Short mmCIF file of N, CA and C in Angstrom, two decimals:
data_model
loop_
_atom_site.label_atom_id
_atom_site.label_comp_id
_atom_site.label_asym_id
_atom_site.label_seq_id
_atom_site.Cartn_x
_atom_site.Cartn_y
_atom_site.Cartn_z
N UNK A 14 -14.05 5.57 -2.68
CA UNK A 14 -12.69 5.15 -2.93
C UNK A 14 -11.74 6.27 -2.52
N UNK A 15 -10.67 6.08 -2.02
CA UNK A 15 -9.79 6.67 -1.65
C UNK A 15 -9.25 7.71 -2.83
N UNK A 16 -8.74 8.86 -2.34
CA UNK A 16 -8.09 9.81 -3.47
C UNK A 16 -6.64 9.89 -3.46
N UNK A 17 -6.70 9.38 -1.92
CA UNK A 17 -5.01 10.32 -1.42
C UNK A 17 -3.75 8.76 -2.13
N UNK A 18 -3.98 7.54 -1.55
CA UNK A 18 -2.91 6.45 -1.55
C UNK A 18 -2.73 5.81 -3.38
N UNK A 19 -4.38 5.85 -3.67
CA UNK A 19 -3.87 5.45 -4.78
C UNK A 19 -4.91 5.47 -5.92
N UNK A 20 -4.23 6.04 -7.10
CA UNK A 20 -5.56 6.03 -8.70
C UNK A 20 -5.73 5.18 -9.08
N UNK A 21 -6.60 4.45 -9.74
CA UNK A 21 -7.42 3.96 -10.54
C UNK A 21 -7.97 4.35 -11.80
N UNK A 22 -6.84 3.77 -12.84
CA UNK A 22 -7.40 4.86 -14.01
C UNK A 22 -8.37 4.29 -15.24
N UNK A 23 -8.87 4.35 -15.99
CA UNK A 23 -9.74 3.84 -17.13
C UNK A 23 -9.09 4.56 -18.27
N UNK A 24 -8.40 5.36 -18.47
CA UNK A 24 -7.88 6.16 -19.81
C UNK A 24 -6.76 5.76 -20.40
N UNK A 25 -7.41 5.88 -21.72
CA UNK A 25 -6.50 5.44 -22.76
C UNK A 25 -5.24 6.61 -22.78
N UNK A 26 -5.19 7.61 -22.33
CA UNK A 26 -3.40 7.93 -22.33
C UNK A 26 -2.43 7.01 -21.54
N UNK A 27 -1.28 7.58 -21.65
CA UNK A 27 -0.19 6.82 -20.81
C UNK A 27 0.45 7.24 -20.47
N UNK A 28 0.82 6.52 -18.82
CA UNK A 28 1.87 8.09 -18.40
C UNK A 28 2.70 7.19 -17.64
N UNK A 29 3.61 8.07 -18.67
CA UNK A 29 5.00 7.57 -18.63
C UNK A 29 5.63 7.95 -17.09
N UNK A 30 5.54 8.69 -16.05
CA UNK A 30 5.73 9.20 -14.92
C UNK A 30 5.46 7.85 -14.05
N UNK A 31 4.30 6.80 -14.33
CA UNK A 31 4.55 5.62 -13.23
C UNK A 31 5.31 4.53 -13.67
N UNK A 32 5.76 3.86 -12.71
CA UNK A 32 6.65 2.51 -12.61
C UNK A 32 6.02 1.50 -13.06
N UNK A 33 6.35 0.94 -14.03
CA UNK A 33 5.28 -0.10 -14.39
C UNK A 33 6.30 -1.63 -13.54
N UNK A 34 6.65 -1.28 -12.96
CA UNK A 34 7.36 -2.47 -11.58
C UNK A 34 6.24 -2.44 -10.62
N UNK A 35 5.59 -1.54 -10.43
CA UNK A 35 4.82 -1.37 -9.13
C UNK A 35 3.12 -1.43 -9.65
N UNK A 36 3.13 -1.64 -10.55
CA UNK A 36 1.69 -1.54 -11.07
C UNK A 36 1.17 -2.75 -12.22
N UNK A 37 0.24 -3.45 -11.38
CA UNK A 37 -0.65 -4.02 -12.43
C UNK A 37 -1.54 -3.78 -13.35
N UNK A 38 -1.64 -4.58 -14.48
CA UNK A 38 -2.65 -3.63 -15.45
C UNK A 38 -3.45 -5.06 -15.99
N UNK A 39 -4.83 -5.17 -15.85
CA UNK A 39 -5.70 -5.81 -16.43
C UNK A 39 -6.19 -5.68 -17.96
N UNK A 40 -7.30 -6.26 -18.54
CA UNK A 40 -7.85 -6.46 -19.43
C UNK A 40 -8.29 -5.26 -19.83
N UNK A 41 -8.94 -4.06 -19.50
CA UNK A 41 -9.73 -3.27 -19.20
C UNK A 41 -9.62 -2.04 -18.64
N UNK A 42 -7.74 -2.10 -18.81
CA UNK A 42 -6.59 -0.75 -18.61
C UNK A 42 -6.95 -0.41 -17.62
N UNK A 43 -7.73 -0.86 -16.01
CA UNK A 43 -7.64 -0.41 -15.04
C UNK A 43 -6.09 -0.90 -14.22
N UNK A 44 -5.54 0.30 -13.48
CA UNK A 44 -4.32 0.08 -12.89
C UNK A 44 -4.27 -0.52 -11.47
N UNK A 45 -3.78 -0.89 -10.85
CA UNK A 45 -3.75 -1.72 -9.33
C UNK A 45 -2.29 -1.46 -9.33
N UNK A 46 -2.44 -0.49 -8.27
CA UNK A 46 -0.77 0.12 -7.86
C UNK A 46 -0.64 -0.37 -6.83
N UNK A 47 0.81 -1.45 -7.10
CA UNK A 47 1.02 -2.38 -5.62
C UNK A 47 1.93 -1.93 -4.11
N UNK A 48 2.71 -0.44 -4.22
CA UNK A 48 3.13 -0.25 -3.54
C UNK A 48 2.46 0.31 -2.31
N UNK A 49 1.18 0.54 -2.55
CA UNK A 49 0.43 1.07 -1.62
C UNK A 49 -0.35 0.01 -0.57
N UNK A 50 -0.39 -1.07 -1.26
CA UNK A 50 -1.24 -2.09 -1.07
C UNK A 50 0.01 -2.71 -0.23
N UNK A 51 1.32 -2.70 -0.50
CA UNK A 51 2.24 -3.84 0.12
C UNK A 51 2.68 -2.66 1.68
N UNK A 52 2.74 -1.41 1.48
CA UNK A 52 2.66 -0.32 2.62
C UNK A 52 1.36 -0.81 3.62
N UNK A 53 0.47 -0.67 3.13
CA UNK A 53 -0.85 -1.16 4.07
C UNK A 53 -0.68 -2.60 4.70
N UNK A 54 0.26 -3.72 4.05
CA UNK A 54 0.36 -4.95 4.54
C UNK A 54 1.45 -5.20 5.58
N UNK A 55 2.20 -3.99 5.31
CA UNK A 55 3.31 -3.61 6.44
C UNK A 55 2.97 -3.08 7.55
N UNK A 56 2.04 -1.85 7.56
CA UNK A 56 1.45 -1.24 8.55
C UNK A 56 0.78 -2.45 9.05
N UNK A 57 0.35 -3.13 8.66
CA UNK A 57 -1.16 -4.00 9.54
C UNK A 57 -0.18 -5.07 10.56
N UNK A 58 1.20 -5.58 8.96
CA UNK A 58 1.89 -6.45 10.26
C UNK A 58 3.05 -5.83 11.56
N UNK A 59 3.47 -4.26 11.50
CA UNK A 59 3.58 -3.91 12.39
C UNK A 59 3.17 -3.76 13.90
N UNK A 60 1.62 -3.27 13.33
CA UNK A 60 0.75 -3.12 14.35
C UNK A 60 0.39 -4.49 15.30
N UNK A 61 0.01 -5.32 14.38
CA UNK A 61 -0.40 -6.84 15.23
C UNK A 61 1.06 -7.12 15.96
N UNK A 62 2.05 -7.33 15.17
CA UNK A 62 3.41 -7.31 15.80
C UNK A 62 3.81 -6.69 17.27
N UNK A 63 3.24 -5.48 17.31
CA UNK A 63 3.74 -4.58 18.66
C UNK A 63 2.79 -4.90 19.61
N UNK A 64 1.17 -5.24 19.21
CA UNK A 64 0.07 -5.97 19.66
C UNK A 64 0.38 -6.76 20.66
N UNK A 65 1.07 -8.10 20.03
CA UNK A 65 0.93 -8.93 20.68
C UNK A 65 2.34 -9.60 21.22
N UNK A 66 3.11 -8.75 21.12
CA UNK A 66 4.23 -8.87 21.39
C UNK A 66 3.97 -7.78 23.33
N UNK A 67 3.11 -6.83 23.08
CA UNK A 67 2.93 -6.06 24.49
C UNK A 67 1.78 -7.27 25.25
N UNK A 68 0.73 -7.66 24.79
CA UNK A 68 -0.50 -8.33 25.20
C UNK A 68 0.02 -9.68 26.00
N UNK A 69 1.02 -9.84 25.09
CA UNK A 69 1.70 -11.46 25.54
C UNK A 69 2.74 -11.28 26.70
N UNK A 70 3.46 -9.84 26.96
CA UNK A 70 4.20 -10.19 28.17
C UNK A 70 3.93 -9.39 28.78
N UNK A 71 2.78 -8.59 28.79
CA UNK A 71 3.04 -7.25 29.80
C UNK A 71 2.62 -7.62 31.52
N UNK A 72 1.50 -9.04 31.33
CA UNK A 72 1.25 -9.40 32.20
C UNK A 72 2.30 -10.09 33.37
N UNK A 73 3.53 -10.24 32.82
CA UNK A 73 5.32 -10.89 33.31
C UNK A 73 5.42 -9.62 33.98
N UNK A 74 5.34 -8.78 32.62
CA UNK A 74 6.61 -7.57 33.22
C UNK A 74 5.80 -6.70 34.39
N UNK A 75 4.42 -6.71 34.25
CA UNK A 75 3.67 -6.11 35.56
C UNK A 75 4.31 -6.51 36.75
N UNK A 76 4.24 -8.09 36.71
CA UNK A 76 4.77 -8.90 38.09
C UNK A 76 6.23 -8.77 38.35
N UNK A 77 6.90 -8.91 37.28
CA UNK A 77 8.22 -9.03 37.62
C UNK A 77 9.06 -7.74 38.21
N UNK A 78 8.51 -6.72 37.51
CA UNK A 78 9.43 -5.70 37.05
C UNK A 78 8.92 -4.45 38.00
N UNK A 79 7.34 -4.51 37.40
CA UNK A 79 6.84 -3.58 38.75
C UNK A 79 5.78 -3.38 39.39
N UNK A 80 6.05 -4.79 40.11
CA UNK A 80 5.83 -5.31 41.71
C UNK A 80 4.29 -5.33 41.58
N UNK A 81 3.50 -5.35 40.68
CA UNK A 81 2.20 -5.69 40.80
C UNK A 81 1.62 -7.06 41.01
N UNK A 82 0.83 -7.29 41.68
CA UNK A 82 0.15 -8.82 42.23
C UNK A 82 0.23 -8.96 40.92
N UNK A 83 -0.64 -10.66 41.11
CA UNK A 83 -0.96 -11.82 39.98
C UNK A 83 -1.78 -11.22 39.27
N UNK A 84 -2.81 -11.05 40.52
CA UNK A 84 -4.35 -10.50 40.01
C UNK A 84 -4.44 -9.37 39.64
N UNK A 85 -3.55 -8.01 40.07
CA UNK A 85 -3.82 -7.04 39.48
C UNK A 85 -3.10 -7.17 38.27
N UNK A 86 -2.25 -7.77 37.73
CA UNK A 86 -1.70 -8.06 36.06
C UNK A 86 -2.24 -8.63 35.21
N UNK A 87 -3.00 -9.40 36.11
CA UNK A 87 -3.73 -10.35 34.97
C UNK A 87 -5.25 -9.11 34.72
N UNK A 88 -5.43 -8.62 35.35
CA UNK A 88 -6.38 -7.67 35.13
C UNK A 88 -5.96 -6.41 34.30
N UNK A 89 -5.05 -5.71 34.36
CA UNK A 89 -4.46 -5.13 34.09
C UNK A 89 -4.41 -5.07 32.93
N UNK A 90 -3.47 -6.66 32.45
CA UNK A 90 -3.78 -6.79 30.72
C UNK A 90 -4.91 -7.10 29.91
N UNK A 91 -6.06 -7.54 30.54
CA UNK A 91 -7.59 -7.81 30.30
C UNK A 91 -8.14 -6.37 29.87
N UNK A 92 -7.52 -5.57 30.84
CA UNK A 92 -8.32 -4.22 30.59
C UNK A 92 -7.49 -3.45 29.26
N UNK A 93 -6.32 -3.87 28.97
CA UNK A 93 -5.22 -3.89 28.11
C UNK A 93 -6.41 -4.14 27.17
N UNK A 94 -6.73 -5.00 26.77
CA UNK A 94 -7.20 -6.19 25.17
C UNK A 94 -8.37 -5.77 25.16
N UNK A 95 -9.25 -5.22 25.99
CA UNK A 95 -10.60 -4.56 26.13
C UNK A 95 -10.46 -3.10 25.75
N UNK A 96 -9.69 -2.68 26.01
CA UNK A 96 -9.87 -1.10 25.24
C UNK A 96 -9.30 -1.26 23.76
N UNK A 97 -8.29 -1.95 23.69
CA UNK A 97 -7.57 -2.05 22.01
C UNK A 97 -8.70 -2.46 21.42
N UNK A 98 -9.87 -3.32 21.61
CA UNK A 98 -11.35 -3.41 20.90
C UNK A 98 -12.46 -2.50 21.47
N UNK A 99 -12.47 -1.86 22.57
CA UNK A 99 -13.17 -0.69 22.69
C UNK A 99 -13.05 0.32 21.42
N UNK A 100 -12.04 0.89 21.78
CA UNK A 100 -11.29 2.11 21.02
C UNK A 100 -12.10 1.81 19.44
N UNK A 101 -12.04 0.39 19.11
CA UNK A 101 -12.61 0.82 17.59
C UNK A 101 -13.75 1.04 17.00
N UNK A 102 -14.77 1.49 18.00
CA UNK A 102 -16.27 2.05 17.48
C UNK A 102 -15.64 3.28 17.47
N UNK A 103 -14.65 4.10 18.19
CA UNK A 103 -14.43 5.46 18.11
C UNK A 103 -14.11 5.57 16.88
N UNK A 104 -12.86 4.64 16.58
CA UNK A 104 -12.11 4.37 15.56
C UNK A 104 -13.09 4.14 13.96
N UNK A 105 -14.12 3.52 14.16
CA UNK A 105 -14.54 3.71 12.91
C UNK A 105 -15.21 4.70 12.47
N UNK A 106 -15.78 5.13 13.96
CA UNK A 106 -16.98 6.35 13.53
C UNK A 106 -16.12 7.68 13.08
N UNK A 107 -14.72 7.79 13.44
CA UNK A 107 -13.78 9.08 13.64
C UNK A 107 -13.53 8.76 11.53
N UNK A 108 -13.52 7.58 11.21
CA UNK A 108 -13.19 7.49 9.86
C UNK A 108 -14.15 8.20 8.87
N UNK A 109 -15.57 7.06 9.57
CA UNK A 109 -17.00 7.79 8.44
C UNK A 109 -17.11 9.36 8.63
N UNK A 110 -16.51 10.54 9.06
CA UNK A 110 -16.59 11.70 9.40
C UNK A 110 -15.23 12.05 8.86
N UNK A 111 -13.93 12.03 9.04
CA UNK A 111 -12.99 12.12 8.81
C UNK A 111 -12.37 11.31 7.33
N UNK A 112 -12.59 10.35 7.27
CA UNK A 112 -12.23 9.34 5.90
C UNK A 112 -11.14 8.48 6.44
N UNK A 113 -10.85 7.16 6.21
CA UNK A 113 -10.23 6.54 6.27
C UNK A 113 -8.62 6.70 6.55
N UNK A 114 -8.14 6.93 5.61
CA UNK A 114 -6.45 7.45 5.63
C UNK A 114 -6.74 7.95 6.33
N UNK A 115 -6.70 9.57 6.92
CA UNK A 115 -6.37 10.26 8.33
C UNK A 115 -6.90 9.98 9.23
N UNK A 116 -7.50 8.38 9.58
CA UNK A 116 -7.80 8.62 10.77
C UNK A 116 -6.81 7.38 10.81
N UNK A 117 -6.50 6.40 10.18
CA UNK A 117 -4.82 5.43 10.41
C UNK A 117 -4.11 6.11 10.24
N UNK A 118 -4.02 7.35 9.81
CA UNK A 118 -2.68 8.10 10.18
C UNK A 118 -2.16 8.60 11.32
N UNK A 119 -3.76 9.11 11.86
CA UNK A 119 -3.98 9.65 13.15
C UNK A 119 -3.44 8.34 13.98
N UNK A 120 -4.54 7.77 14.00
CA UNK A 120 -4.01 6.71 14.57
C UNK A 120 -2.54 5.54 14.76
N UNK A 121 -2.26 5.75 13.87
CA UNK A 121 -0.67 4.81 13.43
C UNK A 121 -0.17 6.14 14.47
N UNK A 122 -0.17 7.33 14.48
CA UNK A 122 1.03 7.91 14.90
C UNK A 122 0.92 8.17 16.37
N UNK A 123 -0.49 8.05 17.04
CA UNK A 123 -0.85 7.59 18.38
C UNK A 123 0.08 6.40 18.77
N UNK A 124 -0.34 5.57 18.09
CA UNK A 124 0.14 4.58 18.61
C UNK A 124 1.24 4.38 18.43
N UNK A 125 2.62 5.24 17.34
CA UNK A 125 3.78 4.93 17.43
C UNK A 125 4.44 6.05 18.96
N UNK A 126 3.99 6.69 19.20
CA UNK A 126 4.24 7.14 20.37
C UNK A 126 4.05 6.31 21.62
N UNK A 127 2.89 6.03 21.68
CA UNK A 127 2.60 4.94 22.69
C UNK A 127 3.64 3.90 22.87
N UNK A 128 3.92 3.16 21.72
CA UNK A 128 5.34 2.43 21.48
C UNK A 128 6.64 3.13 22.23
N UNK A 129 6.57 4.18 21.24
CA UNK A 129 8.02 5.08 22.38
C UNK A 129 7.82 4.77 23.65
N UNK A 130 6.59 5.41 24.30
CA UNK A 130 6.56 5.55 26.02
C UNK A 130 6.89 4.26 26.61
N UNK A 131 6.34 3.24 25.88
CA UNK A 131 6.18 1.87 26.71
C UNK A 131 7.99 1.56 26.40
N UNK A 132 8.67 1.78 25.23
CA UNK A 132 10.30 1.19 25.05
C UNK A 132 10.71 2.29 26.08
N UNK A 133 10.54 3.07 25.73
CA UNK A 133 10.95 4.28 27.28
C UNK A 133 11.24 3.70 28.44
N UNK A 134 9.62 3.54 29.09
CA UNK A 134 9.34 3.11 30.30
C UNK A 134 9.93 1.67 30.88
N UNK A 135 10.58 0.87 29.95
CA UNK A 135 11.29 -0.47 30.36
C UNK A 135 12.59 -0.26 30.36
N UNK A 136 12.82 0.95 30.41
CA UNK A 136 14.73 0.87 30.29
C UNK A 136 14.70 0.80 31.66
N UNK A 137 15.97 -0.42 32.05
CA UNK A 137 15.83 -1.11 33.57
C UNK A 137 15.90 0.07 34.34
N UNK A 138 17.01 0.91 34.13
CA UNK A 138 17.24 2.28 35.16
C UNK A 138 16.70 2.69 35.40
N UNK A 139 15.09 2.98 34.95
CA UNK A 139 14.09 4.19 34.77
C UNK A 139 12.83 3.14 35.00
N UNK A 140 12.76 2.03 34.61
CA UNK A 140 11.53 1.07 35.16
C UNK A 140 10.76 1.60 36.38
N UNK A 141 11.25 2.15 37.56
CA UNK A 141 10.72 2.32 38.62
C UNK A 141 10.12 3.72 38.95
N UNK A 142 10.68 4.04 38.23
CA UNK A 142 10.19 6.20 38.22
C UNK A 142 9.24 5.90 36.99
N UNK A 143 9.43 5.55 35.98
CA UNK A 143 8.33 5.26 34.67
C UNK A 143 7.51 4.79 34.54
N UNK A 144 7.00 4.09 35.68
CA UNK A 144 5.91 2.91 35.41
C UNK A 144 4.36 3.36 34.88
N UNK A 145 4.25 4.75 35.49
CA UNK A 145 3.12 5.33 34.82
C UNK A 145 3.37 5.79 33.39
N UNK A 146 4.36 5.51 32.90
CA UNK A 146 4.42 5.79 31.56
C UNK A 146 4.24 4.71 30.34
N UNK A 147 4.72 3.30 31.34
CA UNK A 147 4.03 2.13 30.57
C UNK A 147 2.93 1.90 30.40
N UNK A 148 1.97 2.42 31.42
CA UNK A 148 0.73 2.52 32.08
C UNK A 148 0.06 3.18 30.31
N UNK A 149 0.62 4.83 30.76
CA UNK A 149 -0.10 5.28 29.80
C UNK A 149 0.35 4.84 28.46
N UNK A 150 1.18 4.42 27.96
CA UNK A 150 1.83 4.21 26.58
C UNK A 150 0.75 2.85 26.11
N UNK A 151 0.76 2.24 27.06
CA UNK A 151 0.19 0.47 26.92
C UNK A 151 -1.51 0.90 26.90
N UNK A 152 -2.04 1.45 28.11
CA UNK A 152 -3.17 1.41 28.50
C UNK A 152 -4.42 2.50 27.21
N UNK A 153 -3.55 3.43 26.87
CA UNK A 153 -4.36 4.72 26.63
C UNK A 153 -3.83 4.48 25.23
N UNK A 154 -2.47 4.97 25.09
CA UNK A 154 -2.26 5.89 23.65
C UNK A 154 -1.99 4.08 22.78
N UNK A 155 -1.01 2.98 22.53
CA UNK A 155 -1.44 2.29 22.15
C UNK A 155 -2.16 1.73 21.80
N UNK A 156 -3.93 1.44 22.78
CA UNK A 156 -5.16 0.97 23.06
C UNK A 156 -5.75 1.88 21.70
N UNK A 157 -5.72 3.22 21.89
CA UNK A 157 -6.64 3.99 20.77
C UNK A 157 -5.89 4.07 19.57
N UNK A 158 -5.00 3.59 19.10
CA UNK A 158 -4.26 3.66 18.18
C UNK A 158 -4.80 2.54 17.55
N UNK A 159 -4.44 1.15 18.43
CA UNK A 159 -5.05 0.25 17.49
C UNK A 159 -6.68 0.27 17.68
N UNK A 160 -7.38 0.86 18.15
CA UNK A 160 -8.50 1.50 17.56
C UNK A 160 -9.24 2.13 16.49
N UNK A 161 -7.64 2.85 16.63
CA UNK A 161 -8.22 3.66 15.18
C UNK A 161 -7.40 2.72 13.74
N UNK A 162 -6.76 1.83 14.09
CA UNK A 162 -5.74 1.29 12.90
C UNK A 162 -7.14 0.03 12.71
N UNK A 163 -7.69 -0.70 13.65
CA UNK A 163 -8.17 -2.09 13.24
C UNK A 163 -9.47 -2.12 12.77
N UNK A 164 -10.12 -1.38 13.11
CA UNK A 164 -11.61 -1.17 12.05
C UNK A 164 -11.59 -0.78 10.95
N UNK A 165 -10.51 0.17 10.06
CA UNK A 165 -10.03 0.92 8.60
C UNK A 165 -9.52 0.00 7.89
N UNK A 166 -8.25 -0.53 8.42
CA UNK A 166 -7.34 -0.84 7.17
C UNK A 166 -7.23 -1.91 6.55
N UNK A 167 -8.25 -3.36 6.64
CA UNK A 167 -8.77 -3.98 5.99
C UNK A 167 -9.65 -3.82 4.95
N UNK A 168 -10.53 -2.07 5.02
CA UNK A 168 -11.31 -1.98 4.15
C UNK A 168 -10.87 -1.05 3.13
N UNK A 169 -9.77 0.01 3.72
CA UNK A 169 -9.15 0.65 3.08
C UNK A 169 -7.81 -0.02 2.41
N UNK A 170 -7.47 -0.59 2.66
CA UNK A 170 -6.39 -2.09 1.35
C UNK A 170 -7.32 -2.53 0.30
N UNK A 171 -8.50 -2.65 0.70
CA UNK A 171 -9.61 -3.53 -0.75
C UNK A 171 -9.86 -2.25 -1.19
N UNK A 172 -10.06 -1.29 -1.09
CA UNK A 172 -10.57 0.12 -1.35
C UNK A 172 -8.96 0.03 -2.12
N UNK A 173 -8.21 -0.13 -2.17
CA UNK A 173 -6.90 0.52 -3.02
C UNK A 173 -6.66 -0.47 -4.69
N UNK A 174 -7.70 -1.57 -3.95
CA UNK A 174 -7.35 -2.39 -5.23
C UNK A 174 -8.69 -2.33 -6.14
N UNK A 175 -9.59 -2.45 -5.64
CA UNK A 175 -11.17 -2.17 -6.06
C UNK A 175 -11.72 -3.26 -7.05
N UNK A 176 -12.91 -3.58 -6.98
CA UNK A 176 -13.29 -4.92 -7.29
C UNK A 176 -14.38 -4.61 -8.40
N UNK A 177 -13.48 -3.75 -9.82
CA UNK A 177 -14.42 -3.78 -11.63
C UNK A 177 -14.03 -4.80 -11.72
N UNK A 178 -12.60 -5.44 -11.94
CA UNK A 178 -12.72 -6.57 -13.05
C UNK A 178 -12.40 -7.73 -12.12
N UNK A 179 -12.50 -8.90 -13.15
CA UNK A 179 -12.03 -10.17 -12.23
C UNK A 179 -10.59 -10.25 -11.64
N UNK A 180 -9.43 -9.35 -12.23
CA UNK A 180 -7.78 -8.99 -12.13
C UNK A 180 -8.26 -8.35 -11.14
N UNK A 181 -9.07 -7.80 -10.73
CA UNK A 181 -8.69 -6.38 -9.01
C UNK A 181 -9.39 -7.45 -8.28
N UNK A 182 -10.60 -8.39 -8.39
CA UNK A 182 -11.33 -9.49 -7.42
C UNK A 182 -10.05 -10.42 -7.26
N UNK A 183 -9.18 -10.91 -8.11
CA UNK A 183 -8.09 -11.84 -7.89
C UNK A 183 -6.98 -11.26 -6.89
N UNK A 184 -6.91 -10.46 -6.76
CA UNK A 184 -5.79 -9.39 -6.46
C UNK A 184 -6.42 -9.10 -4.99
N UNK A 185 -7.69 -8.55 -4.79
CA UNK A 185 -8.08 -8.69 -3.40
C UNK A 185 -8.21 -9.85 -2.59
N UNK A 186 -8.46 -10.94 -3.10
CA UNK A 186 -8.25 -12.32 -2.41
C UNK A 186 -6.92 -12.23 -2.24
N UNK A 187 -5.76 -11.86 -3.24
CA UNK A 187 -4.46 -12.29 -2.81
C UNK A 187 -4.25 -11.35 -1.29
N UNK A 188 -4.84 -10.22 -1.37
CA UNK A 188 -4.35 -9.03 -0.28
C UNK A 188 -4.81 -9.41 0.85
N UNK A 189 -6.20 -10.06 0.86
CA UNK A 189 -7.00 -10.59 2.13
C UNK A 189 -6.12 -11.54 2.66
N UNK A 190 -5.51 -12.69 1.69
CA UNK A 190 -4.94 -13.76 1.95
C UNK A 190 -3.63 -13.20 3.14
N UNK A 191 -2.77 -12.46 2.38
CA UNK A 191 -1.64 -11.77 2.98
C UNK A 191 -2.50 -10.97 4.29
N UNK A 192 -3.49 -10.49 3.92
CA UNK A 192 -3.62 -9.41 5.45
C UNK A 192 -4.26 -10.32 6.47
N UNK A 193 -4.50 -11.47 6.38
CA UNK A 193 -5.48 -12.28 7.63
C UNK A 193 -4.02 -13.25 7.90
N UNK A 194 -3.25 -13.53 7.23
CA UNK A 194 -2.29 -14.66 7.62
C UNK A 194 -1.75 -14.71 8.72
#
């Protein structure tokens, strides 16, 4: 179980220092702290968000914008969607050695750069001098980002809620529900 995002407590003290807005409490005084859990549901829909929002037009903007054939775009983005699922054997194995959190951290912040390069690389003025920067933003640093983001953070969200009582098993169905939607 995770140390860094969020406790899990069993003790009968009380501490007055947490929000009881942000925290559930079961039968069995274990805590389920929801702000961490609703952070992880943000990160996940960011990521799919920038995903497939690049996956879905990059193969246009290859053609349109810069001047690549049919076939080399349509390839292009194939090799796109093949490394973003490559990348995550790296991505999980970099976790079991490293731990979970820092390697979506690592990763989230790969890939928010990658983001930069690629919003960079489409500003119309600069489209034509930049194109290797979409290249790399899209191809490389994005690709291993969601590498390292899509093998973790489904297991590390159930890891925040943890499954003693039937209240943390109810509570992870709700999180699964929200994180697969």
């Amino acid at each position: 179980m995770s140390r860094v995002a969020v406790r899990m407590t069993n003790d009968s003290e009380s501490d007055s220092e947490q929000d009881s807005e942000s925290e559930l409490e079961d039968h069995a005084g274990l805590k389920i702290r929801k702000l961490p859990v609703v952070g992880i549901l943000l990160v996940e829909l960011c990521e799919r968000l920038t995903y497939y929002t690049l996956a879905g037009t990059q193969k246009i903007y290859l053609q349109n914008q810069l001047k690549k054939t049919p076939s080399t775009s349509a390839a292009l983005n194939s090799v796109f969607n093949m490394l973003c699922y490559f990348w995550c054997v790296p991505g999980g194995l970099l976790a079991d050695s490293i731990g979970r959190y820092k390697t979506i951290i690592a990763a989230g912040s790969i890939y928010a750069i990658g983001t930069i390069c690629v919003g960079i690389s489409v500003i119309y003025e600069l489209q034509a001098s930049l194109g290797w920067l979409f290249m790399l933003g899209s191809l490389v640093l994005i690709a291993m980002g969601t590498g390292g983001i899509k093998p973790n953070i489904a297991n590390f969200g159930a890891d925040q809620i943890g499954d003693v009582s039937e209240k943390q098993r109810e509570c992870q169905k709700t999180f699964f529900s929200l994180f697969y939607l």
